[in-house]
Amino acid sequence: MRLFDRLYGFGLRLIAPITIAAALVHVALGLLYALLTFSWIGRRRRDSAIMTWSRILLLIIGVRPQSFGEPPRPGGTQDTDESPGSLLLANHTSWLEVFSIAAVVPARFVSKSEIARWPVFGWLAIAVGTLFVERGRRHAVARANQAVAERLRSGQLIAVFPEGTTTDGSRLLPFHANLVQPALDIQAPIRPVGVRFTQRGAVSRAAMYIDDMNVMQSLWRIVTAPHLTVELHWLPPIDPPRGRHEAARSARAAIAQALQLSLEEQEVSGEVGAVDEPSDAEPGSAPAG
């Protein structure tokens, strides 16, 4: 088995340039399709296209998604009852988590405003309906909260990485709580999502996007990692909390328990100053979500 894995890994490294080229072509085609069609096709068709595109991307780069639990479904109108969408709170170790979640559920993501200015990935984020937050400005947070509430009310799934940065996956940072408030205001379900990358059942660092790594280095590590799997743990909605900080703590504790991670004993932050920021990464290197 060990010899086979070595040979398999060597083969992956041998074809890695072709794999990366295929992934970049897929990104370019996805961007072109989004720019040409998303302004006039309906939401269901957009959602289906994004999910299919994300699944194909994972297939190209050799990542197998594996779900545990029941993924959330978008809300909507059934007879005379209207149900809101769910707010998804996930841990964050890699930019790949965005496409891993999007391959399973039609979620829209919340990201820092700088990503909108990044080449290719920023354009793609805009095309697929990402909500952008300008860090450190209260009026911008208020506008983002209003937009999140409107989308939840319309039945959409909204995904947030409340740690505000990527980590090495060994622990959970305190969750920023500001973007939880819209879900509380309209009584939308809050679903924790635990994400973990593994190889043959063991936790893998191959997909982690931390320190000064750029997107090409990250992509190389991913496509040359044998048997890379992304586990998506869809956890039950948290009990109705008394406030946003309690909601953030409850979601964080649920993810930590599901992934057997340690918690840093700090107060849950209410700031959005670091929403979706890669750890120590250079601007423009890759989106972290």
PDB file of C-alpha atoms in Angstrom:
ATOM      1  CA  MET A   1       0.000   0.000   0.000  1.00  0.00           C
ATOM      2  CA  ARG A   2       2.806   2.410   0.881  1.00  0.00           C
ATOM      3  CA  LEU A   3       4.575   1.695  -2.418  1.00  0.00           C
ATOM      4  CA  PHE A   4       1.325   2.218  -4.319  1.00  0.00           C
ATOM      5  CA  ASP A   5       0.760   5.565  -2.567  1.00  0.00           C
ATOM      6  CA  ARG A   6       4.280   6.674  -3.468  1.00  0.00           C
ATOM      7  CA  LEU A   7       3.773   5.748  -7.104  1.00  0.00           C
ATOM      8  CA  TYR A   8       0.347   7.408  -7.099  1.00  0.00           C
ATOM      9  CA  GLY A   9       1.797  10.564  -5.553  1.00  0.00           C
ATOM     10  CA  PHE A  10       4.585  10.591  -8.142  1.00  0.00           C
ATOM     11  CA  GLY A  11       2.001  10.302 -10.902  1.00  0.00           C
ATOM     12  CA  LEU A  12       0.010  13.201  -9.469  1.00  0.00           C
ATOM     13  CA  ARG A  13       3.129  15.377  -9.383  1.00  0.00           C
ATOM     14  CA  LEU A  14       3.941  14.371 -12.944  1.00  0.00           C
ATOM     15  CA  ILE A  15       0.580  15.526 -14.295  1.00  0.00           C
ATOM     16  CA  ALA A  16       0.161  18.440 -11.854  1.00  0.00           C
ATOM     17  CA  PRO A  17       0.898  21.153 -14.468  1.00  0.00           C
ATOM     18  CA  ILE A  18      -1.815  19.713 -16.714  1.00  0.00           C
ATOM     19  CA  THR A  19      -4.236  19.458 -13.789  1.00  0.00           C
ATOM     20  CA  ILE A  20      -3.615  23.069 -12.754  1.00  0.00           C
ATOM     21  CA  ALA A  21      -4.007  24.256 -16.339  1.00  0.00           C
ATOM     22  CA  ALA A  22      -7.315  22.392 -16.598  1.00  0.00           C
ATOM     23  CA  ALA A  23      -8.502  23.977 -13.340  1.00  0.00           C
ATOM     24  CA  LEU A  24      -7.612  27.477 -14.553  1.00  0.00           C
ATOM     25  CA  VAL A  25      -9.414  26.892 -17.849  1.00  0.00           C
ATOM     26  CA  HIS A  26     -12.445  25.709 -15.867  1.00  0.00           C
ATOM     27  CA  VAL A  27     -12.321  28.898 -13.768  1.00  0.00           C
ATOM     28  CA  ALA A  28     -12.123  31.045 -16.904  1.00  0.00           C
ATOM     29  CA  LEU A  29     -15.045  29.248 -18.543  1.00  0.00           C
ATOM     30  CA  GLY A  30     -17.091  29.562 -15.367  1.00  0.00           C
ATOM     31  CA  LEU A  31     -16.419  33.279 -15.216  1.00  0.00           C
ATOM     32  CA  LEU A  32     -17.387  33.704 -18.867  1.00  0.00           C
ATOM     33  CA  TYR A  33     -20.615  31.749 -18.384  1.00  0.00           C
ATOM     34  CA  ALA A  34     -21.508  33.778 -15.296  1.00  0.00           C
ATOM     35  CA  LEU A  35     -20.879  37.100 -17.026  1.00  0.00           C
ATOM     36  CA  LEU A  36     -22.935  36.114 -20.071  1.00  0.00           C
ATOM     37  CA  THR A  37     -25.924  34.476 -18.380  1.00  0.00           C
ATOM     38  CA  PHE A  38     -26.323  35.282 -14.686  1.00  0.00           C
ATOM     39  CA  SER A  39     -27.932  38.662 -15.309  1.00  0.00           C
ATOM     40  CA  TRP A  40     -30.972  37.126 -16.985  1.00  0.00           C
ATOM     41  CA  ILE A  41     -31.390  33.493 -15.895  1.00  0.00           C
ATOM     42  CA  GLY A  42     -33.410  32.661 -12.784  1.00  0.00           C
ATOM     43  CA  ARG A  43     -32.009  31.979  -9.319  1.00  0.00           C
ATOM     44  CA  ARG A  44     -32.575  28.231  -9.509  1.00  0.00           C
ATOM     45  CA  ARG A  45     -30.622  27.951 -12.740  1.00  0.00           C
ATOM     46  CA  ARG A  46     -27.828  30.106 -11.306  1.00  0.00           C
ATOM     47  CA  ASP A  47     -27.708  27.947  -8.190  1.00  0.00           C
ATOM     48  CA  SER A  48     -27.618  24.761 -10.257  1.00  0.00           C
ATOM     49  CA  ALA A  49     -24.840  26.141 -12.463  1.00  0.00           C
ATOM     50  CA  ILE A  50     -22.696  27.171  -9.486  1.00  0.00           C
ATOM     51  CA  MET A  51     -23.120  23.788  -7.781  1.00  0.00           C
ATOM     52  CA  THR A  52     -22.294  21.889 -10.976  1.00  0.00           C
ATOM     53  CA  TRP A  53     -19.287  24.116 -11.683  1.00  0.00           C
ATOM     54  CA  SER A  54     -17.985  23.619  -8.128  1.00  0.00           C
ATOM     55  CA  ARG A  55     -18.387  19.840  -8.324  1.00  0.00           C
ATOM     56  CA  ILE A  56     -16.460  19.734 -11.592  1.00  0.00           C
ATOM     57  CA  LEU A  57     -13.684  21.876 -10.092  1.00  0.00           C
ATOM     58  CA  LEU A  58     -13.318  19.453  -7.168  1.00  0.00           C
ATOM     59  CA  LEU A  59     -13.263  16.547  -9.633  1.00  0.00           C
ATOM     60  CA  ILE A  60     -10.539  18.196 -11.733  1.00  0.00           C
ATOM     61  CA  ILE A  61      -8.244  18.877  -8.776  1.00  0.00           C
ATOM     62  CA  GLY A  62      -8.873  15.462  -7.216  1.00  0.00           C
ATOM     63  CA  VAL A  63     -10.827  16.408  -4.091  1.00  0.00           C
ATOM     64  CA  ARG A  64     -13.688  14.146  -2.993  1.00  0.00           C
ATOM     65  CA  PRO A  65     -16.504  15.805  -0.995  1.00  0.00           C
ATOM     66  CA  GLN A  66     -18.041  13.735   1.801  1.00  0.00           C
ATOM     67  CA  SER A  67     -21.101  14.948   3.712  1.00  0.00           C
ATOM     68  CA  PHE A  68     -22.111  14.003   7.241  1.00  0.00           C
ATOM     69  CA  GLY A  69     -25.576  14.962   8.402  1.00  0.00           C
ATOM     70  CA  GLU A  70     -28.362  16.600   6.424  1.00  0.00           C
ATOM     71  CA  PRO A  71     -27.335  19.611   4.310  1.00  0.00           C
ATOM     72  CA  PRO A  72     -29.639  22.624   4.633  1.00  0.00           C
ATOM     73  CA  ARG A  73     -32.117  23.422   1.917  1.00  0.00           C
ATOM     74  CA  PRO A  74     -32.993  26.873   0.647  1.00  0.00           C
ATOM     75  CA  GLY A  75     -36.170  28.384   2.034  1.00  0.00           C
ATOM     76  CA  GLY A  76     -39.047  29.485  -0.133  1.00  0.00           C
ATOM     77  CA  THR A  77     -42.765  29.658  -0.469  1.00  0.00           C
ATOM     78  CA  GLN A  78     -44.833  26.540   0.022  1.00  0.00           C
ATOM     79  CA  ASP A  79     -48.570  27.148  -0.282  1.00  0.00           C
ATOM     80  CA  THR A  80     -49.035  30.261   1.863  1.00  0.00           C
ATOM     81  CA  ASP A  81     -46.069  29.740   4.204  1.00  0.00           C
ATOM     82  CA  GLU A  82     -42.770  31.475   3.614  1.00  0.00           C
ATOM     83  CA  SER A  83     -39.626  30.041   5.187  1.00  0.00           C
ATOM     84  CA  PRO A  84     -36.341  31.958   5.358  1.00  0.00           C
ATOM     85  CA  GLY A  85     -33.026  30.548   4.298  1.00  0.00           C
ATOM     86  CA  SER A  86     -30.359  29.449   6.769  1.00  0.00           C
ATOM     87  CA  LEU A  87     -27.227  31.230   7.953  1.00  0.00           C
ATOM     88  CA  LEU A  88     -24.259  28.847   7.721  1.00  0.00           C
ATOM     89  CA  LEU A  89     -21.312  29.407  10.080  1.00  0.00           C
ATOM     90  CA  ALA A  90     -18.207  27.417   9.108  1.00  0.00           C
ATOM     91  CA  ASN A  91     -14.625  27.082  10.283  1.00  0.00           C
ATOM     92  CA  HIS A  92     -11.962  28.282   7.872  1.00  0.00           C
ATOM     93  CA  THR A  93      -8.644  26.749   6.815  1.00  0.00           C
ATOM     94  CA  SER A  94      -8.624  27.112   3.026  1.00  0.00           C
ATOM     95  CA  TRP A  95     -10.073  28.970   0.042  1.00  0.00           C
ATOM     96  CA  LEU A  96     -11.182  25.534  -1.153  1.00  0.00           C
ATOM     97  CA  GLU A  97     -13.908  25.437   1.510  1.00  0.00           C
ATOM     98  CA  VAL A  98     -15.909  27.943  -0.525  1.00  0.00           C
ATOM     99  CA  PHE A  99     -16.181  25.615  -3.508  1.00  0.00           C
ATOM    100  CA  SER A 100     -16.583  22.548  -1.289  1.00  0.00           C
ATOM    101  CA  ILE A 101     -19.670  24.029   0.364  1.00  0.00           C
ATOM    102  CA  ALA A 102     -20.948  25.421  -2.952  1.00  0.00           C
ATOM    103  CA  ALA A 103     -20.697  21.947  -4.503  1.00  0.00           C
ATOM    104  CA  VAL A 104     -23.275  20.617  -2.038  1.00  0.00           C
ATOM    105  CA  VAL A 105     -25.618  23.523  -1.273  1.00  0.00           C
ATOM    106  CA  PRO A 106     -26.504  26.693  -3.232  1.00  0.00           C
ATOM    107  CA  ALA A 107     -24.964  29.098  -0.724  1.00  0.00           C
ATOM    108  CA  ARG A 108     -23.972  32.724  -1.155  1.00  0.00           C
ATOM    109  CA  PHE A 109     -20.871  33.839   0.719  1.00  0.00           C
ATOM    110  CA  VAL A 110     -19.919  36.930   2.706  1.00  0.00           C
ATOM    111  CA  SER A 111     -16.414  38.237   2.078  1.00  0.00           C
ATOM    112  CA  LYS A 112     -14.185  41.229   2.711  1.00  0.00           C
ATOM    113  CA  SER A 113     -14.490  43.991   0.113  1.00  0.00           C
ATOM    114  CA  GLU A 114     -10.856  43.695  -1.015  1.00  0.00           C
ATOM    115  CA  ILE A 115     -11.613  40.402  -2.741  1.00  0.00           C
ATOM    116  CA  ALA A 116     -13.881  42.187  -5.228  1.00  0.00           C
ATOM    117  CA  ARG A 117     -10.778  43.918  -6.635  1.00  0.00           C
ATOM    118  CA  TRP A 118      -8.721  40.759  -7.082  1.00  0.00           C
ATOM    119  CA  PRO A 119      -8.140  39.530 -10.651  1.00  0.00           C
ATOM    120  CA  VAL A 120     -10.200  36.522 -11.793  1.00  0.00           C
ATOM    121  CA  PHE A 121     -11.298  35.316  -8.346  1.00  0.00           C
ATOM    122  CA  GLY A 122     -12.706  38.726  -7.487  1.00  0.00           C
ATOM    123  CA  TRP A 123     -14.615  38.884 -10.756  1.00  0.00           C
ATOM    124  CA  LEU A 124     -15.900  35.368 -10.166  1.00  0.00           C
ATOM    125  CA  ALA A 125     -16.983  36.289  -6.634  1.00  0.00           C
ATOM    126  CA  ILE A 126     -18.938  39.271  -7.955  1.00  0.00           C
ATOM    127  CA  ALA A 127     -20.549  37.198 -10.704  1.00  0.00           C
ATOM    128  CA  VAL A 128     -21.874  34.549  -8.309  1.00  0.00           C
ATOM    129  CA  GLY A 129     -23.466  37.068  -5.947  1.00  0.00           C
ATOM    130  CA  THR A 130     -20.969  37.314  -3.092  1.00  0.00           C
ATOM    131  CA  LEU A 131     -21.810  39.894  -0.413  1.00  0.00           C
ATOM    132  CA  PHE A 132     -18.871  42.161   0.362  1.00  0.00           C
ATOM    133  CA  VAL A 133     -18.173  43.861   3.705  1.00  0.00           C
ATOM    134  CA  GLU A 134     -15.919  46.895   4.009  1.00  0.00           C
ATOM    135  CA  ARG A 135     -13.906  46.233   7.130  1.00  0.00           C
ATOM    136  CA  GLY A 136     -13.835  48.659  10.043  1.00  0.00           C
ATOM    137  CA  ARG A 137     -16.815  50.796   8.961  1.00  0.00           C
ATOM    138  CA  ARG A 138     -20.015  50.531  10.954  1.00  0.00           C
ATOM    139  CA  HIS A 139     -22.239  51.848   8.173  1.00  0.00           C
ATOM    140  CA  ALA A 140     -20.810  49.201   5.836  1.00  0.00           C
ATOM    141  CA  VAL A 141     -21.569  46.486   8.385  1.00  0.00           C
ATOM    142  CA  ALA A 142     -25.118  47.810   8.725  1.00  0.00           C
ATOM    143  CA  ARG A 143     -25.577  47.659   4.946  1.00  0.00           C
ATOM    144  CA  ALA A 144     -24.158  44.143   4.836  1.00  0.00           C
ATOM    145  CA  ASN A 145     -26.499  43.039   7.621  1.00  0.00           C
ATOM    146  CA  GLN A 146     -29.449  44.469   5.720  1.00  0.00           C
ATOM    147  CA  ALA A 147     -28.394  42.635   2.555  1.00  0.00           C
ATOM    148  CA  VAL A 148     -27.921  39.374   4.476  1.00  0.00           C
ATOM    149  CA  ALA A 149     -31.371  39.749   6.054  1.00  0.00           C
ATOM    150  CA  GLU A 150     -32.987  40.390   2.670  1.00  0.00           C
ATOM    151  CA  ARG A 151     -31.371  37.323   1.140  1.00  0.00           C
ATOM    152  CA  LEU A 152     -32.245  35.121   4.083  1.00  0.00           C
ATOM    153  CA  ARG A 153     -35.817  36.396   3.927  1.00  0.00           C
ATOM    154  CA  SER A 154     -35.968  35.438   0.239  1.00  0.00           C
ATOM    155  CA  GLY A 155     -34.957  31.880   1.140  1.00  0.00           C
ATOM    156  CA  GLN A 156     -31.272  31.947   0.199  1.00  0.00           C
ATOM    157  CA  LEU A 157     -28.522  30.185   2.131  1.00  0.00           C
ATOM    158  CA  ILE A 158     -25.831  32.587   3.345  1.00  0.00           C
ATOM    159  CA  ALA A 159     -22.413  31.240   4.386  1.00  0.00           C
ATOM    160  CA  VAL A 160     -19.993  33.080   6.660  1.00  0.00           C
ATOM    161  CA  PHE A 161     -16.533  32.172   7.972  1.00  0.00           C
ATOM    162  CA  PRO A 162     -16.809  33.916  11.358  1.00  0.00           C
ATOM    163  CA  GLU A 163     -13.230  33.255  12.474  1.00  0.00           C
ATOM    164  CA  GLY A 164     -12.325  36.049  10.064  1.00  0.00           C
ATOM    165  CA  THR A 165      -9.115  34.371   8.901  1.00  0.00           C
ATOM    166  CA  THR A 166      -7.733  30.997   7.915  1.00  0.00           C
ATOM    167  CA  THR A 167      -6.051  28.796  10.530  1.00  0.00           C
ATOM    168  CA  ASP A 168      -3.961  25.628  10.530  1.00  0.00           C
ATOM    169  CA  GLY A 169      -7.066  23.659  11.517  1.00  0.00           C
ATOM    170  CA  SER A 170      -5.830  22.606  14.960  1.00  0.00           C
ATOM    171  CA  ARG A 171      -8.100  25.005  16.861  1.00  0.00           C
ATOM    172  CA  LEU A 172     -11.030  27.366  16.455  1.00  0.00           C
ATOM    173  CA  LEU A 173     -10.535  31.094  16.823  1.00  0.00           C
ATOM    174  CA  PRO A 174     -13.249  33.218  18.448  1.00  0.00           C
ATOM    175  CA  PHE A 175     -16.189  33.849  16.127  1.00  0.00           C
ATOM    176  CA  HIS A 176     -17.071  37.379  15.040  1.00  0.00           C
ATOM    177  CA  ALA A 177     -20.727  37.855  15.892  1.00  0.00           C
ATOM    178  CA  ASN A 178     -21.913  40.882  13.908  1.00  0.00           C
ATOM    179  CA  LEU A 179     -23.131  39.001  10.851  1.00  0.00           C
ATOM    180  CA  VAL A 180     -25.187  36.642  13.020  1.00  0.00           C
ATOM    181  CA  GLN A 181     -27.612  39.438  13.882  1.00  0.00           C
ATOM    182  CA  PRO A 182     -29.659  39.368  10.630  1.00  0.00           C
ATOM    183  CA  ALA A 183     -30.568  35.718  11.213  1.00  0.00           C
ATOM    184  CA  LEU A 184     -31.767  36.553  14.713  1.00  0.00           C
ATOM    185  CA  ASP A 185     -33.768  39.528  13.466  1.00  0.00           C
ATOM    186  CA  ILE A 186     -35.834  37.439  11.059  1.00  0.00           C
ATOM    187  CA  GLN A 187     -35.668  34.179  13.057  1.00  0.00           C
ATOM    188  CA  ALA A 188     -33.759  32.317  10.355  1.00  0.00           C
ATOM    189  CA  PRO A 189     -32.092  29.000  11.268  1.00  0.00           C
ATOM    190  CA  ILE A 190     -28.392  29.162  12.159  1.00  0.00           C
ATOM    191  CA  ARG A 191     -26.507  26.060  11.005  1.00  0.00           C
ATOM    192  CA  PRO A 192     -22.926  25.322  12.083  1.00  0.00           C
ATOM    193  CA  VAL A 193     -20.824  23.612   9.409  1.00  0.00           C
ATOM    194  CA  GLY A 194     -17.633  21.786  10.318  1.00  0.00           C
ATOM    195  CA  VAL A 195     -15.142  21.434   7.452  1.00  0.00           C
ATOM    196  CA  ARG A 196     -12.091  19.183   7.560  1.00  0.00           C
ATOM    197  CA  PHE A 197      -9.647  17.909   4.931  1.00  0.00           C
ATOM    198  CA  THR A 198      -8.404  14.331   5.250  1.00  0.00           C
ATOM    199  CA  GLN A 199      -6.285  11.748   3.452  1.00  0.00           C
ATOM    200  CA  ARG A 200      -7.249   8.130   4.110  1.00  0.00           C
ATOM    201  CA  GLY A 201      -9.126   9.232   7.235  1.00  0.00           C
ATOM    202  CA  ALA A 202      -6.238  11.217   8.750  1.00  0.00           C
ATOM    203  CA  VAL A 203      -6.372  15.003   9.026  1.00  0.00           C
ATOM    204  CA  SER A 204      -4.497  16.567   6.103  1.00  0.00           C
ATOM    205  CA  ARG A 205      -2.712  19.916   5.844  1.00  0.00           C
ATOM    206  CA  ALA A 206      -2.543  19.756   2.043  1.00  0.00           C
ATOM    207  CA  ALA A 207      -5.411  22.196   1.450  1.00  0.00           C
ATOM    208  CA  MET A 208      -4.563  24.668   4.205  1.00  0.00           C
ATOM    209  CA  TYR A 209      -4.037  28.226   3.026  1.00  0.00           C
ATOM    210  CA  ILE A 210      -1.966  29.995   5.660  1.00  0.00           C
ATOM    211  CA  ASP A 211       1.127  32.134   6.224  1.00  0.00           C
ATOM    212  CA  ASP A 212       2.643  33.575   3.017  1.00  0.00           C
ATOM    213  CA  MET A 213       1.348  30.895   0.675  1.00  0.00           C
ATOM    214  CA  ASN A 214       0.031  32.089  -2.695  1.00  0.00           C
ATOM    215  CA  VAL A 215      -2.734  30.520  -4.730  1.00  0.00           C
ATOM    216  CA  MET A 216      -0.455  28.594  -7.096  1.00  0.00           C
ATOM    217  CA  GLN A 217       1.509  27.079  -4.217  1.00  0.00           C
ATOM    218  CA  SER A 218      -1.763  26.130  -2.556  1.00  0.00           C
ATOM    219  CA  LEU A 219      -3.163  24.643  -5.749  1.00  0.00           C
ATOM    220  CA  TRP A 220       0.012  22.609  -6.312  1.00  0.00           C
ATOM    221  CA  ARG A 221      -0.222  21.123  -2.808  1.00  0.00           C
ATOM    222  CA  ILE A 222      -3.860  20.217  -3.400  1.00  0.00           C
ATOM    223  CA  VAL A 223      -3.500  18.541  -6.798  1.00  0.00           C
ATOM    224  CA  THR A 224      -0.459  16.517  -5.669  1.00  0.00           C
ATOM    225  CA  ALA A 225      -2.122  15.206  -2.482  1.00  0.00           C
ATOM    226  CA  PRO A 226      -3.299  11.599  -2.920  1.00  0.00           C
ATOM    227  CA  HIS A 227      -6.789  10.647  -1.709  1.00  0.00           C
ATOM    228  CA  LEU A 228      -7.696  14.177  -0.568  1.00  0.00           C
ATOM    229  CA  THR A 229     -11.198  14.345   0.887  1.00  0.00           C
ATOM    230  CA  VAL A 230     -13.141  17.310   2.220  1.00  0.00           C
ATOM    231  CA  GLU A 231     -15.491  16.374   5.043  1.00  0.00           C
ATOM    232  CA  LEU A 232     -18.557  18.579   5.449  1.00  0.00           C
ATOM    233  CA  HIS A 233     -20.282  18.125   8.795  1.00  0.00           C
ATOM    234  CA  TRP A 234     -23.774  19.634   8.506  1.00  0.00           C
ATOM    235  CA  LEU A 235     -24.719  20.163  12.131  1.00  0.00           C
ATOM    236  CA  PRO A 236     -28.253  20.731  13.474  1.00  0.00           C
ATOM    237  CA  PRO A 237     -29.547  24.293  13.875  1.00  0.00           C
ATOM    238  CA  ILE A 238     -28.523  25.813  17.182  1.00  0.00           C
ATOM    239  CA  ASP A 239     -31.189  26.419  19.802  1.00  0.00           C
ATOM    240  CA  PRO A 240     -32.726  29.915  19.668  1.00  0.00           C
ATOM    241  CA  PRO A 241     -30.128  32.085  21.442  1.00  0.00           C
ATOM    242  CA  ARG A 242     -30.630  35.187  23.561  1.00  0.00           C
ATOM    243  CA  GLY A 243     -28.272  37.222  21.390  1.00  0.00           C
ATOM    244  CA  ARG A 244     -25.683  37.157  18.638  1.00  0.00           C
ATOM    245  CA  HIS A 245     -22.750  36.459  20.961  1.00  0.00           C
ATOM    246  CA  GLU A 246     -24.481  33.428  22.433  1.00  0.00           C
ATOM    247  CA  ALA A 247     -25.314  32.246  18.910  1.00  0.00           C
ATOM    248  CA  ALA A 248     -21.675  32.580  17.832  1.00  0.00           C
ATOM    249  CA  ARG A 249     -20.458  30.724  20.927  1.00  0.00           C
ATOM    250  CA  SER A 250     -22.987  27.916  20.430  1.00  0.00           C
ATOM    251  CA  ALA A 251     -22.061  27.454  16.770  1.00  0.00           C
ATOM    252  CA  ARG A 252     -18.359  27.493  17.584  1.00  0.00           C
ATOM    253  CA  ALA A 253     -18.777  24.912  20.341  1.00  0.00           C
ATOM    254  CA  ALA A 254     -20.792  22.636  18.043  1.00  0.00           C
ATOM    255  CA  ILE A 255     -18.114  22.742  15.340  1.00  0.00           C
ATOM    256  CA  ALA A 256     -15.337  22.164  17.877  1.00  0.00           C
ATOM    257  CA  GLN A 257     -17.147  19.106  19.222  1.00  0.00           C
ATOM    258  CA  ALA A 258     -17.832  17.683  15.756  1.00  0.00           C
ATOM    259  CA  LEU A 259     -14.223  18.119  14.610  1.00  0.00           C
ATOM    260  CA  GLN A 260     -12.631  17.497  18.030  1.00  0.00           C
ATOM    261  CA  LEU A 261     -10.862  20.851  17.995  1.00  0.00           C
ATOM    262  CA  SER A 262      -9.632  22.944  20.890  1.00  0.00           C
ATOM    263  CA  LEU A 263     -11.116  26.358  21.618  1.00  0.00           C
ATOM    264  CA  GLU A 264      -9.051  29.426  22.331  1.00  0.00           C
ATOM    265  CA  GLU A 265     -10.469  30.824  25.556  1.00  0.00           C
ATOM    266  CA  GLN A 266     -11.234  34.347  24.416  1.00  0.00           C
ATOM    267  CA  GLU A 267     -14.388  36.380  24.270  1.00  0.00           C
ATOM    268  CA  VAL A 268     -16.383  36.078  21.072  1.00  0.00           C
ATOM    269  CA  SER A 269     -15.718  39.183  19.021  1.00  0.00           C
ATOM    270  CA  GLY A 270     -18.423  41.405  17.663  1.00  0.00           C
ATOM    271  CA  GLU A 271     -16.169  43.100  15.139  1.00  0.00           C
ATOM    272  CA  VAL A 272     -16.120  42.477  11.433  1.00  0.00           C
ATOM    273  CA  GLY A 273     -12.647  43.874  11.043  1.00  0.00           C
ATOM    274  CA  ALA A 274     -11.211  40.626   9.795  1.00  0.00           C
ATOM    275  CA  VAL A 275     -14.093  39.000   7.983  1.00  0.00           C
ATOM    276  CA  ASP A 276     -12.796  36.373   5.619  1.00  0.00           C
ATOM    277  CA  GLU A 277      -9.139  37.379   5.612  1.00  0.00           C
ATOM    278  CA  PRO A 278      -6.432  34.826   4.745  1.00  0.00           C
ATOM    279  CA  SER A 279      -3.899  34.506   7.524  1.00  0.00           C
ATOM    280  CA  ASP A 280      -0.895  36.714   6.731  1.00  0.00           C
ATOM    281  CA  ALA A 281      -1.584  36.356   3.012  1.00  0.00           C
ATOM    282  CA  GLU A 282      -0.690  38.999   0.499  1.00  0.00           C
ATOM    283  CA  PRO A 283      -3.672  40.806  -1.043  1.00  0.00           C
ATOM    284  CA  GLY A 284      -4.511  39.309  -4.395  1.00  0.00           C
ATOM    285  CA  SER A 285      -2.981  35.928  -3.682  1.00  0.00           C
ATOM    286  CA  ALA A 286      -6.233  34.003  -3.290  1.00  0.00           C
ATOM    287  CA  PRO A 287      -9.704  34.360  -1.898  1.00  0.00           C
ATOM    288  CA  ALA A 288     -10.202  32.836   1.479  1.00  0.00           C
ATOM    289  CA  GLY A 289     -13.895  32.712   1.107  1.00  0.00           C
TER     290      GLY A 289
END
